[in-house]
Short mmCIF file of C-alpha atoms in Angstrom, two decimals:
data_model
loop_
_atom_site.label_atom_id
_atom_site.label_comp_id
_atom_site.label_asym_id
_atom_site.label_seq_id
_atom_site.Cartn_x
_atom_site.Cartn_y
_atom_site.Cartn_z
CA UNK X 383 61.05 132.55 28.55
CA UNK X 384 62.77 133.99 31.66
CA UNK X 385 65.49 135.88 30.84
CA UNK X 386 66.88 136.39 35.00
CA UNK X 387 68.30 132.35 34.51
CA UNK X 388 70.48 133.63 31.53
CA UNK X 389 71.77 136.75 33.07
CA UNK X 390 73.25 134.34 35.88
CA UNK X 391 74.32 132.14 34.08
CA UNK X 392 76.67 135.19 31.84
CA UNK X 393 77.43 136.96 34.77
CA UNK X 394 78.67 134.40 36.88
CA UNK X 395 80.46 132.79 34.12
CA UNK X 396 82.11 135.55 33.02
CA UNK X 397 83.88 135.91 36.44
CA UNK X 398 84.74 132.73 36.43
CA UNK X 399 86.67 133.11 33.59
CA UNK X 400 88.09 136.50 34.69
CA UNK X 401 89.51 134.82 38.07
CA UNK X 402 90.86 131.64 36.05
CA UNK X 403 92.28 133.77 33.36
CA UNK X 404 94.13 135.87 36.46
CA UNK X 405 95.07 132.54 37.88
CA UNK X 406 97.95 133.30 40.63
CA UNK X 407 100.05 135.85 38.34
CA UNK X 408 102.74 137.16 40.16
CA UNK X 409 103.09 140.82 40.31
CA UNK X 410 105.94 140.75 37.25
CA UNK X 411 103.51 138.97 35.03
CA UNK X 412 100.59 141.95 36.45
CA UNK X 413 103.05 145.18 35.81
CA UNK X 414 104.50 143.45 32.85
CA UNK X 415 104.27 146.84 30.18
CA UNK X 416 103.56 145.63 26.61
CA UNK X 417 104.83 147.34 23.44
CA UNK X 418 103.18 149.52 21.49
CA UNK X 419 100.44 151.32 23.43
CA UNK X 420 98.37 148.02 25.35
CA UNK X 421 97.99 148.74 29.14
CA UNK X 422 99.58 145.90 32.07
CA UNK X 423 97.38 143.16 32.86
CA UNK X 424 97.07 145.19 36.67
CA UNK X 425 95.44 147.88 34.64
CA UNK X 426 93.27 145.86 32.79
CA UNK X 427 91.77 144.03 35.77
CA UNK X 428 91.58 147.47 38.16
CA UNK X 429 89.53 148.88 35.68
CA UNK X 430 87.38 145.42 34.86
CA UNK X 431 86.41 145.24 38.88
CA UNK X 432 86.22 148.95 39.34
CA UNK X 433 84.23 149.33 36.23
CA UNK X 434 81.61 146.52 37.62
CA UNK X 435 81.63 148.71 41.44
CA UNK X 436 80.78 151.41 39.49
CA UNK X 437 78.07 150.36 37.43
CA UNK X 438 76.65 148.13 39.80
CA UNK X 439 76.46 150.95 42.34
CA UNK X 440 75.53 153.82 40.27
CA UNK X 441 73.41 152.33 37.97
CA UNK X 442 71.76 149.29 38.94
CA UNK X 443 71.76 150.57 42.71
CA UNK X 444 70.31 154.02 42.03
CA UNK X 445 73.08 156.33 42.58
CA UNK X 446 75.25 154.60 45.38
CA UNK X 447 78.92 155.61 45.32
CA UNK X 448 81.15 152.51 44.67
CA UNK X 449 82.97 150.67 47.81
CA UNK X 450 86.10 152.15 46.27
CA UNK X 451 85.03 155.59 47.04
CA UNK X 452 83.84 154.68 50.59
CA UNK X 453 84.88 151.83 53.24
CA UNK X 454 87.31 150.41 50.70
CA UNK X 455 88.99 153.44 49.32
CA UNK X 456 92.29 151.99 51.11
CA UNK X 457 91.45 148.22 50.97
CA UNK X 458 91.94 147.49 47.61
CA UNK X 459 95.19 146.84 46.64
CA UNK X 460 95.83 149.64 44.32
CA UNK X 461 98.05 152.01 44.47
CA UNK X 462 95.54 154.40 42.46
CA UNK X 463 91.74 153.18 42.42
CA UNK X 464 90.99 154.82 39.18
CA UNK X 465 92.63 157.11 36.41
CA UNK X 466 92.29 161.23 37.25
CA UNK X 467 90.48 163.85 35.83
CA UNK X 468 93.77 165.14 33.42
CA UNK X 469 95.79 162.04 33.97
CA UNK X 470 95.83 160.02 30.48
CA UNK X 471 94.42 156.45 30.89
CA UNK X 472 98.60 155.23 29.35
CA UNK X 473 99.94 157.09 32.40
CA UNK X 474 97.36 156.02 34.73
CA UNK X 475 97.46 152.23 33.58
CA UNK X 476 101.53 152.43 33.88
CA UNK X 477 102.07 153.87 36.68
CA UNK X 478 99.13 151.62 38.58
CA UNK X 479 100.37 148.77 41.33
CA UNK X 480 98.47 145.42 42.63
CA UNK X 481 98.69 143.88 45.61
CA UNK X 482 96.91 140.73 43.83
CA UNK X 483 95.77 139.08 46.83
CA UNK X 484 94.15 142.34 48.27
CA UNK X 485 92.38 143.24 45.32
CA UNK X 486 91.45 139.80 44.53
CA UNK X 487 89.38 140.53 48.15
CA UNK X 488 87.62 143.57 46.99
CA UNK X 489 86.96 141.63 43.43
CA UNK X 490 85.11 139.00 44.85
CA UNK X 491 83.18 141.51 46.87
CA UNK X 492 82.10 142.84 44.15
CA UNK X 493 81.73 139.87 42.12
CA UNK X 494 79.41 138.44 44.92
CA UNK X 495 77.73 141.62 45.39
CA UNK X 496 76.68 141.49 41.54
CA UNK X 497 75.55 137.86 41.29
CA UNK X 498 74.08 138.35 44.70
CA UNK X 499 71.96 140.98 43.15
CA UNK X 500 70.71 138.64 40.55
CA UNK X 501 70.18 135.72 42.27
CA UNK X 502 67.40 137.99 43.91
CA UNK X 503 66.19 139.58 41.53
CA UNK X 504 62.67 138.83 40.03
CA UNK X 505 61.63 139.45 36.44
CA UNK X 506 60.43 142.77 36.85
CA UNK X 507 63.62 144.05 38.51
CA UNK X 508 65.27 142.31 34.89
CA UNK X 509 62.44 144.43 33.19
CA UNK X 510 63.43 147.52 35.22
CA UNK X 511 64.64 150.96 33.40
CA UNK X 512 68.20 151.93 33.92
CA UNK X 513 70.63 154.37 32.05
CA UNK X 514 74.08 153.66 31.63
CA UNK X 515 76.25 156.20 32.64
CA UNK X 516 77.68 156.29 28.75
CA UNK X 517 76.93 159.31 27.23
CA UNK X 518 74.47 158.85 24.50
CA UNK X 519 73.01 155.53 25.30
CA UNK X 520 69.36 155.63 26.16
CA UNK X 521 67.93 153.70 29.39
CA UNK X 522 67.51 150.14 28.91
CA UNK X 523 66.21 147.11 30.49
CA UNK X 524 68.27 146.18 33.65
CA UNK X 525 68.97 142.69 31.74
CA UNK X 526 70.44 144.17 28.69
CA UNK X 527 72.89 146.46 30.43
CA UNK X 528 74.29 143.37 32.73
CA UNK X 529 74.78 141.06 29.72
CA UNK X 530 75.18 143.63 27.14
CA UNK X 531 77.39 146.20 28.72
CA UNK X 532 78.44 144.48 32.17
CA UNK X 533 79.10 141.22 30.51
CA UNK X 534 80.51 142.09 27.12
CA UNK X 535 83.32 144.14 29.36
CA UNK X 536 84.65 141.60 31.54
CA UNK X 537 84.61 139.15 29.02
CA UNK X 538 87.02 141.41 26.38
CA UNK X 539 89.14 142.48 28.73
CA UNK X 540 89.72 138.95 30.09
CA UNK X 541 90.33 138.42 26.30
CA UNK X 542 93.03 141.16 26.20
CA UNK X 543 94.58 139.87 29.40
CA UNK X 544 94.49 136.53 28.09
CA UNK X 545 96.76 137.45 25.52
CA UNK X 546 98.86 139.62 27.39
CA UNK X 547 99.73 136.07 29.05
CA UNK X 548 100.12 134.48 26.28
CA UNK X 549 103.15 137.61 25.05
CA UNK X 550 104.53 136.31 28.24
CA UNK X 551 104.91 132.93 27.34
CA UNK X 552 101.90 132.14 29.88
CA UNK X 553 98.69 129.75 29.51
CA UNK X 554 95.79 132.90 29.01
CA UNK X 555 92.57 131.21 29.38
CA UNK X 556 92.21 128.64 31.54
CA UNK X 557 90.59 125.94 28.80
#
């Protein structure tokens, strides 16, 4: 069995329901600070897209720098692009601000740049090596860290955000 048809499949479905779960929030619902220590729904979805730059870019890519340390640095509708070396995450994810429609831009750059990637991609590239940059894990197959790492962190943070809706009085998830 091929596995490339399943990694498209989770990939592009998990965006899917990232976007739908985002819907059109307005920037209330976004900056919205929860009780107890859960981050904004702004937060949540910076670090979901920045996350998949990142990893796409420095690990499936070979090294490249994300777009949001280069030609998009200031075209992404954040006030911050990620949390500081010394800067807790709370602070960080508190303080952050969305301009939803210009980050939604540089999302589905991203997001196209990723299922791009596997639309093209043969078996062997699937099969290929890579190391997460997570300290400990060992290199896998290129396959296992889309679906397993990639995937698995869209889809639970669109689960958290989801919810964070839902505290609102919102529709979360889309179905």
């Amino acid at each position: 069995m091929d596995v490339k048809p399943i990694v498209e499949a989770l990939i592009k479905r998990n965006h899917e329901v990232l976007e739908t779960t985002i819907g059109d929030s307005p920037a209330e619902v976004l900056h919205w600070v929860p009780p107890g220590i859960a981050h904004p729904i702004a937060a949540l979805y910076a670090h979901v897209v920045t996350g998949e730059d990142m990893m796409f870019h420095r690990v499936l890519m070979n090294g490249q720098n994300p777009l949001y340390e280069g030609e998009w640095a200031t075209k992404t509708g954040l006030s911050e692009i990620r949390e500081k070396p010394g800067v807790s995450w709370d602070q960080w994810a508190r303080r952050l601000r969305m301009d939803l429609a210009a980050f939604r831009e540089y999302a589905h750059l991203i997001q196209g740049k990723m299922e791009a990637y596997v639309a093209a991609a043969d078996e062997a590239e699937m099969a290929r090596m890579v190391t997460p940059h997570i300290p400990g894990r060992p290199p896998v197959p290129a396959a296992v860290f889309i679906t397993n790492i990639m995937c698995n962190h869209i889809a639970n943070h669109a689960g958290e955000i989801s919810t964070l809706k839902g505290l609102q009085g919102l529709k979360g998830y889309p179905f």
